[in-house]
Amino acid sequence: MKSSSRLFPVRLESAESRGDLLEDVYLIKPNNSPDKSVELAITRLGARDVEHSNQAPLILFHGCYQNHQMWLGESYDGLAPMLARKGLDVWLLDARGHGLSIVNDGFENNTLADYARYDIPAAVAFVAEVCETPPMWLGHNEGFGALLMSLACGALSETSLCAALGLGEPFPLGSLRRLPLANHLADMVSFGDVRNETLGPELESKALRHQLWREQGVFGRRGRSLDVDLWSALERLQLPMAIQRPNAASKGDAGLLKLIEQGKLNSLAGGLEATELLQQLMSADEVSSIWAPLEHWFGQLELAFGLLPTDQIAPAC
């Protein structure tokens, strides 16, 4: 395997022209987790004949049951192409065993803790190495939750990023699963890896779902799988962070709401207020290059937690 990185083996899997867009797919093999079969796909998207803006590169990371296709759209008219056409250097990360990332040997044991401890730091380091600057992060649902876990446990230094944005709920689980009996019944009736076609085309491991259930349980706590108190650890960070949630911030994890109340995590809404927050968050000259496509994308949302109908944003491969 030829390497284009000083960090770990990397290979350019494909380089394609998609109309006015250029799409390069890299496979990186960090070799930093117990499962040595893990290879992560990172897709770089740029617009032909469009100069990159002076903003940092942007990594987009999907949530559960999804892959990088959710950002592209059926005809390359989704959020990622819109941002690329605005001059952003856009990178799309596929979680281990999802999308273009290979199905690793221990797929059935994959958890968000694995993404947090091993995969996210490797992806951020690779993009920073190529672009020679710390990137921004935009995570959808658990894709933002995994980043928060990575920061909380120290696997990812806050200086490795210049800003972090979240769309939807970092840990979107129903309140019923807070009941120990509900967890027990779920364990009994849920066998192996499952697919939830209402949320996306990908399989998720039983281990990942159980980790989320246990951490939301009556006697659990967020970050338990990494031996940290997630929300307390995040209170100590200085990294500029913001979140766009589908509903008013009146529900959700108590720790999440506390971070929002403390101003550690800006809660974004539409209009001038959100634009001003993003200006403060990213210190960018042309904030509209990010915010306008985001507003357009949010304007199309029809399902809970920021998802368009599956056949529109994540066609089965």
PDB file of C-alpha atoms in Angstrom:
ATOM      1  CA  MET A   1       0.000   0.000   0.000  1.00  0.00           C
ATOM      2  CA  LYS A   2       1.535   3.290  -1.066  1.00  0.00           C
ATOM      3  CA  SER A   3       1.309   6.129   1.381  1.00  0.00           C
ATOM      4  CA  SER A   4       0.700   9.824   0.701  1.00  0.00           C
ATOM      5  CA  SER A   5       0.918  10.667   4.374  1.00  0.00           C
ATOM      6  CA  ARG A   6       3.619  10.784   7.023  1.00  0.00           C
ATOM      7  CA  LEU A   7       1.094   9.536   9.571  1.00  0.00           C
ATOM      8  CA  PHE A   8      -0.087   6.162   8.272  1.00  0.00           C
ATOM      9  CA  PRO A   9      -0.696   4.263   5.014  1.00  0.00           C
ATOM     10  CA  VAL A  10      -3.024   6.071   2.614  1.00  0.00           C
ATOM     11  CA  ARG A  11      -4.049   5.278  -0.928  1.00  0.00           C
ATOM     12  CA  LEU A  12      -5.995   7.271  -3.476  1.00  0.00           C
ATOM     13  CA  GLU A  13      -8.838   4.903  -4.302  1.00  0.00           C
ATOM     14  CA  SER A  14     -10.425   6.994  -7.061  1.00  0.00           C
ATOM     15  CA  ALA A  15     -10.299  10.421  -8.685  1.00  0.00           C
ATOM     16  CA  GLU A  16     -13.476  11.307 -10.555  1.00  0.00           C
ATOM     17  CA  SER A  17     -14.961  14.276 -12.371  1.00  0.00           C
ATOM     18  CA  ARG A  18     -18.613  14.875 -11.493  1.00  0.00           C
ATOM     19  CA  GLY A  19     -19.626  17.647 -13.873  1.00  0.00           C
ATOM     20  CA  ASP A  20     -18.321  20.843 -12.313  1.00  0.00           C
ATOM     21  CA  LEU A  21     -17.055  18.929  -9.248  1.00  0.00           C
ATOM     22  CA  LEU A  22     -13.876  16.973  -8.593  1.00  0.00           C
ATOM     23  CA  GLU A  23     -14.143  14.005  -6.232  1.00  0.00           C
ATOM     24  CA  ASP A  24     -11.148  12.166  -4.754  1.00  0.00           C
ATOM     25  CA  VAL A  25     -11.615   9.171  -2.465  1.00  0.00           C
ATOM     26  CA  TYR A  26      -8.818   8.287  -0.033  1.00  0.00           C
ATOM     27  CA  LEU A  27      -8.580   5.135   2.051  1.00  0.00           C
ATOM     28  CA  ILE A  28      -6.570   5.591   5.223  1.00  0.00           C
ATOM     29  CA  LYS A  29      -5.359   2.767   7.466  1.00  0.00           C
ATOM     30  CA  PRO A  30      -4.553   4.332  10.856  1.00  0.00           C
ATOM     31  CA  ASN A  31      -3.610   1.043  12.610  1.00  0.00           C
ATOM     32  CA  ASN A  32      -4.454   2.735  15.903  1.00  0.00           C
ATOM     33  CA  SER A  33      -7.217   0.437  17.146  1.00  0.00           C
ATOM     34  CA  PRO A  34      -7.312  -3.213  18.258  1.00  0.00           C
ATOM     35  CA  ASP A  35      -9.061  -4.106  14.992  1.00  0.00           C
ATOM     36  CA  LYS A  36      -6.213  -3.789  12.480  1.00  0.00           C
ATOM     37  CA  SER A  37      -8.565  -4.379   9.536  1.00  0.00           C
ATOM     38  CA  VAL A  38     -10.113  -0.906   9.865  1.00  0.00           C
ATOM     39  CA  GLU A  39      -9.743   1.299   6.788  1.00  0.00           C
ATOM     40  CA  LEU A  40     -11.577   4.608   6.585  1.00  0.00           C
ATOM     41  CA  ALA A  41     -12.791   6.277   3.408  1.00  0.00           C
ATOM     42  CA  ILE A  42     -12.542  10.063   3.193  1.00  0.00           C
ATOM     43  CA  THR A  43     -13.924  11.778   0.094  1.00  0.00           C
ATOM     44  CA  ARG A  44     -12.586  15.193  -0.874  1.00  0.00           C
ATOM     45  CA  LEU A  45     -14.987  17.332  -2.869  1.00  0.00           C
ATOM     46  CA  GLY A  46     -14.090  20.525  -4.714  1.00  0.00           C
ATOM     47  CA  ALA A  47     -15.495  22.602  -7.530  1.00  0.00           C
ATOM     48  CA  ARG A  48     -13.668  22.914 -10.833  1.00  0.00           C
ATOM     49  CA  ASP A  49     -12.424  26.431 -11.622  1.00  0.00           C
ATOM     50  CA  VAL A  50     -13.496  27.716  -8.185  1.00  0.00           C
ATOM     51  CA  GLU A  51     -10.828  29.076  -5.877  1.00  0.00           C
ATOM     52  CA  HIS A  52     -10.867  27.829  -2.300  1.00  0.00           C
ATOM     53  CA  SER A  53     -12.073  30.409   0.202  1.00  0.00           C
ATOM     54  CA  ASN A  54      -9.863  31.493   3.060  1.00  0.00           C
ATOM     55  CA  GLN A  55     -11.824  29.279   5.438  1.00  0.00           C
ATOM     56  CA  ALA A  56     -10.510  26.090   6.983  1.00  0.00           C
ATOM     57  CA  PRO A  57     -11.344  22.736   5.374  1.00  0.00           C
ATOM     58  CA  LEU A  58     -14.657  21.267   6.511  1.00  0.00           C
ATOM     59  CA  ILE A  59     -15.173  17.611   7.523  1.00  0.00           C
ATOM     60  CA  LEU A  60     -18.742  16.302   7.263  1.00  0.00           C
ATOM     61  CA  PHE A  61     -19.612  13.186   9.271  1.00  0.00           C
ATOM     62  CA  HIS A  62     -22.906  11.299   9.091  1.00  0.00           C
ATOM     63  CA  GLY A  63     -24.905   9.779  11.937  1.00  0.00           C
ATOM     64  CA  CYS A  64     -26.253   6.287  12.487  1.00  0.00           C
ATOM     65  CA  TYR A  65     -27.640   4.261   9.564  1.00  0.00           C
ATOM     66  CA  GLN A  66     -26.089   6.735   7.119  1.00  0.00           C
ATOM     67  CA  ASN A  67     -22.945   7.266   5.041  1.00  0.00           C
ATOM     68  CA  HIS A  68     -21.317  10.102   3.115  1.00  0.00           C
ATOM     69  CA  GLN A  69     -23.992   9.903   0.411  1.00  0.00           C
ATOM     70  CA  MET A  70     -26.400  11.790   2.676  1.00  0.00           C
ATOM     71  CA  TRP A  71     -24.408  14.980   2.060  1.00  0.00           C
ATOM     72  CA  LEU A  72     -24.208  14.594  -1.737  1.00  0.00           C
ATOM     73  CA  GLY A  73     -27.796  14.304  -2.911  1.00  0.00           C
ATOM     74  CA  GLU A  74     -28.995  12.152  -5.765  1.00  0.00           C
ATOM     75  CA  SER A  75     -27.679  14.494  -8.479  1.00  0.00           C
ATOM     76  CA  TYR A  76     -24.839  16.071  -6.523  1.00  0.00           C
ATOM     77  CA  ASP A  77     -27.149  18.873  -5.423  1.00  0.00           C
ATOM     78  CA  GLY A  78     -26.905  18.257  -1.674  1.00  0.00           C
ATOM     79  CA  LEU A  79     -25.205  20.220   1.068  1.00  0.00           C
ATOM     80  CA  ALA A  80     -21.614  19.121   0.322  1.00  0.00           C
ATOM     81  CA  PRO A  81     -21.723  20.121  -3.384  1.00  0.00           C
ATOM     82  CA  MET A  82     -23.352  23.435  -2.445  1.00  0.00           C
ATOM     83  CA  LEU A  83     -20.548  24.178  -0.001  1.00  0.00           C
ATOM     84  CA  ALA A  84     -17.872  23.063  -2.490  1.00  0.00           C
ATOM     85  CA  ARG A  85     -19.317  25.372  -5.140  1.00  0.00           C
ATOM     86  CA  LYS A  86     -19.005  28.206  -2.614  1.00  0.00           C
ATOM     87  CA  GLY A  87     -15.266  27.547  -2.478  1.00  0.00           C
ATOM     88  CA  LEU A  88     -15.017  25.388   0.634  1.00  0.00           C
ATOM     89  CA  ASP A  89     -12.610  22.463   0.811  1.00  0.00           C
ATOM     90  CA  VAL A  90     -15.086  19.724   1.764  1.00  0.00           C
ATOM     91  CA  TRP A  91     -14.195  16.288   3.165  1.00  0.00           C
ATOM     92  CA  LEU A  92     -16.740  13.510   3.733  1.00  0.00           C
ATOM     93  CA  LEU A  93     -15.875  10.820   6.272  1.00  0.00           C
ATOM     94  CA  ASP A  94     -17.444   7.344   6.212  1.00  0.00           C
ATOM     95  CA  ALA A  95     -17.544   5.575   9.576  1.00  0.00           C
ATOM     96  CA  ARG A  96     -15.837   2.199   9.798  1.00  0.00           C
ATOM     97  CA  GLY A  97     -17.936  -0.351   7.945  1.00  0.00           C
ATOM     98  CA  HIS A  98     -20.132   2.320   6.303  1.00  0.00           C
ATOM     99  CA  GLY A  99     -20.273   3.673   2.771  1.00  0.00           C
ATOM    100  CA  LEU A 100     -16.893   3.368   1.074  1.00  0.00           C
ATOM    101  CA  SER A 101     -15.100   2.283   4.260  1.00  0.00           C
ATOM    102  CA  ILE A 102     -14.534  -1.458   4.285  1.00  0.00           C
ATOM    103  CA  VAL A 103     -16.556  -3.694   6.597  1.00  0.00           C
ATOM    104  CA  ASN A 104     -13.971  -4.327   9.288  1.00  0.00           C
ATOM    105  CA  ASP A 105     -13.455  -7.732  10.884  1.00  0.00           C
ATOM    106  CA  GLY A 106     -15.020  -6.620  14.160  1.00  0.00           C
ATOM    107  CA  PHE A 107     -17.975  -4.786  12.636  1.00  0.00           C
ATOM    108  CA  GLU A 108     -20.434  -6.358  15.059  1.00  0.00           C
ATOM    109  CA  ASN A 109     -18.473  -4.788  17.933  1.00  0.00           C
ATOM    110  CA  ASN A 110     -18.238  -1.275  16.475  1.00  0.00           C
ATOM    111  CA  THR A 111     -19.370   1.523  18.799  1.00  0.00           C
ATOM    112  CA  LEU A 112     -19.357   5.313  18.892  1.00  0.00           C
ATOM    113  CA  ALA A 113     -16.532   4.938  21.404  1.00  0.00           C
ATOM    114  CA  ASP A 114     -14.425   3.373  18.629  1.00  0.00           C
ATOM    115  CA  TYR A 115     -15.175   6.291  16.334  1.00  0.00           C
ATOM    116  CA  ALA A 116     -14.272   8.693  19.148  1.00  0.00           C
ATOM    117  CA  ARG A 117     -11.110   7.015  20.391  1.00  0.00           C
ATOM    118  CA  TYR A 118      -9.559   5.928  17.094  1.00  0.00           C
ATOM    119  CA  ASP A 119     -11.241   6.998  13.857  1.00  0.00           C
ATOM    120  CA  ILE A 120     -12.061  10.674  14.337  1.00  0.00           C
ATOM    121  CA  PRO A 121      -8.546  11.627  15.540  1.00  0.00           C
ATOM    122  CA  ALA A 122      -7.037   9.844  12.538  1.00  0.00           C
ATOM    123  CA  ALA A 123      -9.381  11.523  10.044  1.00  0.00           C
ATOM    124  CA  VAL A 124      -8.819  14.991  11.528  1.00  0.00           C
ATOM    125  CA  ALA A 125      -5.044  14.479  11.533  1.00  0.00           C
ATOM    126  CA  PHE A 126      -5.054  13.393   7.880  1.00  0.00           C
ATOM    127  CA  VAL A 127      -7.126  16.348   6.662  1.00  0.00           C
ATOM    128  CA  ALA A 128      -5.008  18.757   8.719  1.00  0.00           C
ATOM    129  CA  GLU A 129      -1.844  17.266   7.239  1.00  0.00           C
ATOM    130  CA  VAL A 130      -3.076  17.576   3.648  1.00  0.00           C
ATOM    131  CA  CYS A 131      -4.501  21.078   4.079  1.00  0.00           C
ATOM    132  CA  GLU A 132      -1.838  22.286   6.508  1.00  0.00           C
ATOM    133  CA  THR A 133      -4.431  23.801   8.839  1.00  0.00           C
ATOM    134  CA  PRO A 134      -6.868  22.554  11.506  1.00  0.00           C
ATOM    135  CA  PRO A 135     -10.255  21.754   9.945  1.00  0.00           C
ATOM    136  CA  MET A 136     -13.817  22.568  10.960  1.00  0.00           C
ATOM    137  CA  TRP A 137     -16.233  19.751  11.828  1.00  0.00           C
ATOM    138  CA  LEU A 138     -19.882  19.404  10.847  1.00  0.00           C
ATOM    139  CA  GLY A 139     -21.520  16.316  12.333  1.00  0.00           C
ATOM    140  CA  HIS A 140     -25.040  15.017  11.875  1.00  0.00           C
ATOM    141  CA  ASN A 141     -26.733  13.462  14.921  1.00  0.00           C
ATOM    142  CA  GLU A 142     -24.368  10.811  16.289  1.00  0.00           C
ATOM    143  CA  GLY A 143     -21.685  12.136  13.961  1.00  0.00           C
ATOM    144  CA  PHE A 144     -21.549  15.166  16.252  1.00  0.00           C
ATOM    145  CA  GLY A 145     -22.007  13.045  19.364  1.00  0.00           C
ATOM    146  CA  ALA A 146     -18.961  10.948  18.455  1.00  0.00           C
ATOM    147  CA  LEU A 147     -16.903  14.116  18.080  1.00  0.00           C
ATOM    148  CA  LEU A 148     -18.006  15.338  21.511  1.00  0.00           C
ATOM    149  CA  MET A 149     -16.944  11.980  22.952  1.00  0.00           C
ATOM    150  CA  SER A 150     -13.564  12.215  21.220  1.00  0.00           C
ATOM    151  CA  LEU A 151     -12.951  15.668  22.668  1.00  0.00           C
ATOM    152  CA  ALA A 152     -14.183  14.700  26.134  1.00  0.00           C
ATOM    153  CA  CYS A 153     -11.899  11.680  26.479  1.00  0.00           C
ATOM    154  CA  GLY A 154      -8.861  13.541  25.135  1.00  0.00           C
ATOM    155  CA  ALA A 155      -8.387  11.332  22.073  1.00  0.00           C
ATOM    156  CA  LEU A 156      -8.795  14.492  19.988  1.00  0.00           C
ATOM    157  CA  SER A 157      -7.196  17.703  21.188  1.00  0.00           C
ATOM    158  CA  GLU A 158      -9.410  20.763  20.927  1.00  0.00           C
ATOM    159  CA  THR A 159      -6.533  22.540  19.195  1.00  0.00           C
ATOM    160  CA  SER A 160      -6.866  20.001  16.354  1.00  0.00           C
ATOM    161  CA  LEU A 161     -10.037  21.786  15.210  1.00  0.00           C
ATOM    162  CA  CYS A 162     -10.890  25.426  14.681  1.00  0.00           C
ATOM    163  CA  ALA A 163     -14.661  24.990  15.205  1.00  0.00           C
ATOM    164  CA  ALA A 164     -17.327  22.283  15.530  1.00  0.00           C
ATOM    165  CA  LEU A 165     -20.945  22.345  14.362  1.00  0.00           C
ATOM    166  CA  GLY A 166     -23.692  19.815  15.030  1.00  0.00           C
ATOM    167  CA  LEU A 167     -26.943  19.177  13.172  1.00  0.00           C
ATOM    168  CA  GLY A 168     -29.762  17.414  14.992  1.00  0.00           C
ATOM    169  CA  GLU A 169     -29.426  15.530  18.273  1.00  0.00           C
ATOM    170  CA  PRO A 170     -25.990  14.130  19.247  1.00  0.00           C
ATOM    171  CA  PHE A 171     -27.650  11.160  20.958  1.00  0.00           C
ATOM    172  CA  PRO A 172     -31.209  10.852  19.580  1.00  0.00           C
ATOM    173  CA  LEU A 173     -32.787   8.065  21.612  1.00  0.00           C
ATOM    174  CA  GLY A 174     -36.354   7.805  22.827  1.00  0.00           C
ATOM    175  CA  SER A 175     -37.197   8.327  26.501  1.00  0.00           C
ATOM    176  CA  LEU A 176     -38.591   4.794  26.778  1.00  0.00           C
ATOM    177  CA  ARG A 177     -35.055   3.433  26.640  1.00  0.00           C
ATOM    178  CA  ARG A 178     -34.278   5.142  29.927  1.00  0.00           C
ATOM    179  CA  LEU A 179     -36.236   2.370  31.603  1.00  0.00           C
ATOM    180  CA  PRO A 180     -34.059  -0.618  32.627  1.00  0.00           C
ATOM    181  CA  LEU A 181     -36.803  -3.065  31.605  1.00  0.00           C
ATOM    182  CA  ALA A 182     -36.961  -1.539  28.124  1.00  0.00           C
ATOM    183  CA  ASN A 183     -33.200  -2.021  27.763  1.00  0.00           C
ATOM    184  CA  HIS A 184     -33.507  -5.632  28.865  1.00  0.00           C
ATOM    185  CA  LEU A 185     -36.314  -6.333  26.408  1.00  0.00           C
ATOM    186  CA  ALA A 186     -34.344  -4.669  23.627  1.00  0.00           C
ATOM    187  CA  ASP A 187     -31.383  -6.923  24.407  1.00  0.00           C
ATOM    188  CA  MET A 188     -33.606  -9.985  24.193  1.00  0.00           C
ATOM    189  CA  VAL A 189     -35.335  -9.189  20.903  1.00  0.00           C
ATOM    190  CA  SER A 190     -32.475  -7.488  19.054  1.00  0.00           C
ATOM    191  CA  PHE A 191     -30.120  -9.975  17.424  1.00  0.00           C
ATOM    192  CA  GLY A 192     -26.970  -8.996  15.576  1.00  0.00           C
ATOM    193  CA  ASP A 193     -26.578  -6.064  13.232  1.00  0.00           C
ATOM    194  CA  VAL A 194     -29.750  -4.354  12.050  1.00  0.00           C
ATOM    195  CA  ARG A 195     -30.919  -1.949   9.395  1.00  0.00           C
ATOM    196  CA  ASN A 196     -33.404   0.877   9.968  1.00  0.00           C
ATOM    197  CA  GLU A 197     -34.584   1.841   6.502  1.00  0.00           C
ATOM    198  CA  THR A 198     -36.562   4.800   7.838  1.00  0.00           C
ATOM    199  CA  LEU A 199     -33.274   6.429   8.926  1.00  0.00           C
ATOM    200  CA  GLY A 200     -30.891   5.289   6.204  1.00  0.00           C
ATOM    201  CA  PRO A 201     -29.441   2.436   4.158  1.00  0.00           C
ATOM    202  CA  GLU A 202     -26.653   1.269   6.470  1.00  0.00           C
ATOM    203  CA  LEU A 203     -26.437  -1.479   9.060  1.00  0.00           C
ATOM    204  CA  GLU A 204     -25.565  -0.636  12.651  1.00  0.00           C
ATOM    205  CA  SER A 205     -24.032  -3.058  15.104  1.00  0.00           C
ATOM    206  CA  LYS A 206     -25.845  -4.308  18.161  1.00  0.00           C
ATOM    207  CA  ALA A 207     -22.864  -3.131  20.235  1.00  0.00           C
ATOM    208  CA  LEU A 208     -23.280   0.477  19.072  1.00  0.00           C
ATOM    209  CA  ARG A 209     -26.972   0.551  19.867  1.00  0.00           C
ATOM    210  CA  HIS A 210     -26.436  -1.056  23.272  1.00  0.00           C
ATOM    211  CA  GLN A 211     -23.717   1.426  24.145  1.00  0.00           C
ATOM    212  CA  LEU A 212     -26.143   4.286  23.530  1.00  0.00           C
ATOM    213  CA  TRP A 213     -28.896   2.552  25.486  1.00  0.00           C
ATOM    214  CA  ARG A 214     -26.663   1.848  28.477  1.00  0.00           C
ATOM    215  CA  GLU A 215     -25.344   5.387  28.608  1.00  0.00           C
ATOM    216  CA  GLN A 216     -28.864   6.800  28.535  1.00  0.00           C
ATOM    217  CA  GLY A 217     -30.172   4.388  31.158  1.00  0.00           C
ATOM    218  CA  VAL A 218     -31.305   5.416  34.628  1.00  0.00           C
ATOM    219  CA  PHE A 219     -27.963   4.391  36.129  1.00  0.00           C
ATOM    220  CA  GLY A 220     -25.828   5.306  33.122  1.00  0.00           C
ATOM    221  CA  ARG A 221     -24.020   8.436  32.069  1.00  0.00           C
ATOM    222  CA  ARG A 222     -22.855   9.814  28.764  1.00  0.00           C
ATOM    223  CA  GLY A 223     -19.225   8.891  28.197  1.00  0.00           C
ATOM    224  CA  ARG A 224     -19.303   5.800  30.380  1.00  0.00           C
ATOM    225  CA  SER A 225     -17.923   3.676  27.535  1.00  0.00           C
ATOM    226  CA  LEU A 226     -14.832   5.920  27.517  1.00  0.00           C
ATOM    227  CA  ASP A 227     -14.630   6.160  31.306  1.00  0.00           C
ATOM    228  CA  VAL A 228     -15.417   9.877  31.328  1.00  0.00           C
ATOM    229  CA  ASP A 229     -18.322  12.068  32.357  1.00  0.00           C
ATOM    230  CA  LEU A 230     -19.021  13.490  28.915  1.00  0.00           C
ATOM    231  CA  TRP A 231     -20.842  16.680  29.787  1.00  0.00           C
ATOM    232  CA  SER A 232     -18.541  17.626  32.676  1.00  0.00           C
ATOM    233  CA  ALA A 233     -15.474  17.118  30.472  1.00  0.00           C
ATOM    234  CA  LEU A 234     -16.932  19.287  27.718  1.00  0.00           C
ATOM    235  CA  GLU A 235     -17.533  22.151  30.140  1.00  0.00           C
ATOM    236  CA  ARG A 236     -13.764  22.607  30.385  1.00  0.00           C
ATOM    237  CA  LEU A 237     -13.220  23.038  26.632  1.00  0.00           C
ATOM    238  CA  GLN A 238     -12.631  26.375  24.913  1.00  0.00           C
ATOM    239  CA  LEU A 239     -13.262  25.132  21.356  1.00  0.00           C
ATOM    240  CA  PRO A 240     -15.964  27.198  19.574  1.00  0.00           C
ATOM    241  CA  MET A 241     -18.954  24.877  19.181  1.00  0.00           C
ATOM    242  CA  ALA A 242     -22.525  25.298  17.972  1.00  0.00           C
ATOM    243  CA  ILE A 243     -25.532  23.094  17.308  1.00  0.00           C
ATOM    244  CA  GLN A 244     -28.615  23.384  15.122  1.00  0.00           C
ATOM    245  CA  ARG A 245     -31.351  21.269  16.697  1.00  0.00           C
ATOM    246  CA  PRO A 246     -34.695  20.470  15.044  1.00  0.00           C
ATOM    247  CA  ASN A 247     -36.734  21.695  18.033  1.00  0.00           C
ATOM    248  CA  ALA A 248     -36.421  24.334  20.723  1.00  0.00           C
ATOM    249  CA  ALA A 249     -33.812  23.370  23.294  1.00  0.00           C
ATOM    250  CA  SER A 250     -36.338  22.291  25.906  1.00  0.00           C
ATOM    251  CA  LYS A 251     -35.746  18.552  25.662  1.00  0.00           C
ATOM    252  CA  GLY A 252     -32.736  16.294  25.491  1.00  0.00           C
ATOM    253  CA  ASP A 253     -29.892  15.239  27.748  1.00  0.00           C
ATOM    254  CA  ALA A 254     -29.657  17.468  30.810  1.00  0.00           C
ATOM    255  CA  GLY A 255     -25.924  17.842  30.209  1.00  0.00           C
ATOM    256  CA  LEU A 256     -26.496  19.044  26.652  1.00  0.00           C
ATOM    257  CA  LEU A 257     -29.039  21.617  27.794  1.00  0.00           C
ATOM    258  CA  LYS A 258     -26.645  22.800  30.494  1.00  0.00           C
ATOM    259  CA  LEU A 259     -23.881  23.349  27.927  1.00  0.00           C
ATOM    260  CA  ILE A 260     -26.295  25.426  25.851  1.00  0.00           C
ATOM    261  CA  GLU A 261     -27.389  27.437  28.896  1.00  0.00           C
ATOM    262  CA  GLN A 262     -23.744  28.089  29.818  1.00  0.00           C
ATOM    263  CA  GLY A 263     -22.945  29.270  26.311  1.00  0.00           C
ATOM    264  CA  LYS A 264     -20.349  26.521  25.842  1.00  0.00           C
ATOM    265  CA  LEU A 265     -22.453  25.242  22.962  1.00  0.00           C
ATOM    266  CA  ASN A 266     -24.190  27.929  20.907  1.00  0.00           C
ATOM    267  CA  SER A 267     -27.705  27.006  19.810  1.00  0.00           C
ATOM    268  CA  LEU A 268     -28.188  28.203  16.229  1.00  0.00           C
ATOM    269  CA  ALA A 269     -31.457  29.368  14.741  1.00  0.00           C
ATOM    270  CA  GLY A 270     -32.342  30.993  11.436  1.00  0.00           C
ATOM    271  CA  GLY A 271     -31.905  34.657  10.604  1.00  0.00           C
ATOM    272  CA  LEU A 272     -29.449  37.330  11.639  1.00  0.00           C
ATOM    273  CA  GLU A 273     -28.786  35.895  15.086  1.00  0.00           C
ATOM    274  CA  ALA A 274     -27.444  32.655  13.634  1.00  0.00           C
ATOM    275  CA  THR A 275     -25.255  34.483  11.138  1.00  0.00           C
ATOM    276  CA  GLU A 276     -23.756  36.587  13.913  1.00  0.00           C
ATOM    277  CA  LEU A 277     -23.087  33.495  15.997  1.00  0.00           C
ATOM    278  CA  LEU A 278     -21.331  31.817  13.091  1.00  0.00           C
ATOM    279  CA  GLN A 279     -19.221  34.912  12.511  1.00  0.00           C
ATOM    280  CA  GLN A 280     -18.101  34.737  16.106  1.00  0.00           C
ATOM    281  CA  LEU A 281     -17.703  30.970  15.929  1.00  0.00           C
ATOM    282  CA  MET A 282     -15.511  30.726  12.833  1.00  0.00           C
ATOM    283  CA  SER A 283     -14.018  34.224  12.505  1.00  0.00           C
ATOM    284  CA  ALA A 284     -14.568  33.988   8.761  1.00  0.00           C
ATOM    285  CA  ASP A 285     -14.873  36.855   6.307  1.00  0.00           C
ATOM    286  CA  GLU A 286     -17.577  35.200   4.239  1.00  0.00           C
ATOM    287  CA  VAL A 287     -19.791  33.365   6.707  1.00  0.00           C
ATOM    288  CA  SER A 288     -22.618  33.345   4.178  1.00  0.00           C
ATOM    289  CA  SER A 289     -20.673  30.807   2.104  1.00  0.00           C
ATOM    290  CA  ILE A 290     -21.495  28.274   4.815  1.00  0.00           C
ATOM    291  CA  TRP A 291     -24.701  29.599   6.311  1.00  0.00           C
ATOM    292  CA  ALA A 292     -26.722  30.183   3.116  1.00  0.00           C
ATOM    293  CA  PRO A 293     -26.426  26.545   1.943  1.00  0.00           C
ATOM    294  CA  LEU A 294     -27.185  25.379   5.482  1.00  0.00           C
ATOM    295  CA  GLU A 295     -30.361  27.457   5.567  1.00  0.00           C
ATOM    296  CA  HIS A 296     -31.332  26.102   2.151  1.00  0.00           C
ATOM    297  CA  TRP A 297     -30.706  22.537   3.347  1.00  0.00           C
ATOM    298  CA  PHE A 298     -32.637  23.034   6.579  1.00  0.00           C
ATOM    299  CA  GLY A 299     -35.509  24.496   4.598  1.00  0.00           C
ATOM    300  CA  GLN A 300     -35.988  21.129   2.898  1.00  0.00           C
ATOM    301  CA  LEU A 301     -36.032  19.054   6.079  1.00  0.00           C
ATOM    302  CA  GLU A 302     -39.181  17.063   6.621  1.00  0.00           C
ATOM    303  CA  LEU A 303     -38.294  14.335   9.109  1.00  0.00           C
ATOM    304  CA  ALA A 304     -37.173  14.461  12.723  1.00  0.00           C
ATOM    305  CA  PHE A 305     -33.505  14.920  13.584  1.00  0.00           C
ATOM    306  CA  GLY A 306     -32.656  16.650  10.328  1.00  0.00           C
ATOM    307  CA  LEU A 307     -33.254  13.818   7.869  1.00  0.00           C
ATOM    308  CA  LEU A 308     -34.752  14.085   4.431  1.00  0.00           C
ATOM    309  CA  PRO A 309     -36.552  11.018   3.103  1.00  0.00           C
ATOM    310  CA  THR A 310     -33.973   8.280   2.750  1.00  0.00           C
ATOM    311  CA  ASP A 311     -34.333   7.910  -1.005  1.00  0.00           C
ATOM    312  CA  GLN A 312     -33.449  11.580  -1.448  1.00  0.00           C
ATOM    313  CA  ILE A 313     -30.270  11.823   0.564  1.00  0.00           C
ATOM    314  CA  ALA A 314     -28.890   8.327   0.971  1.00  0.00           C
ATOM    315  CA  PRO A 315     -29.703   6.091  -1.976  1.00  0.00           C
ATOM    316  CA  ALA A 316     -28.841   2.462  -1.329  1.00  0.00           C
ATOM    317  CA  CYS A 317     -25.609   1.502  -3.039  1.00  0.00           C
TER     318      CYS A 317
END
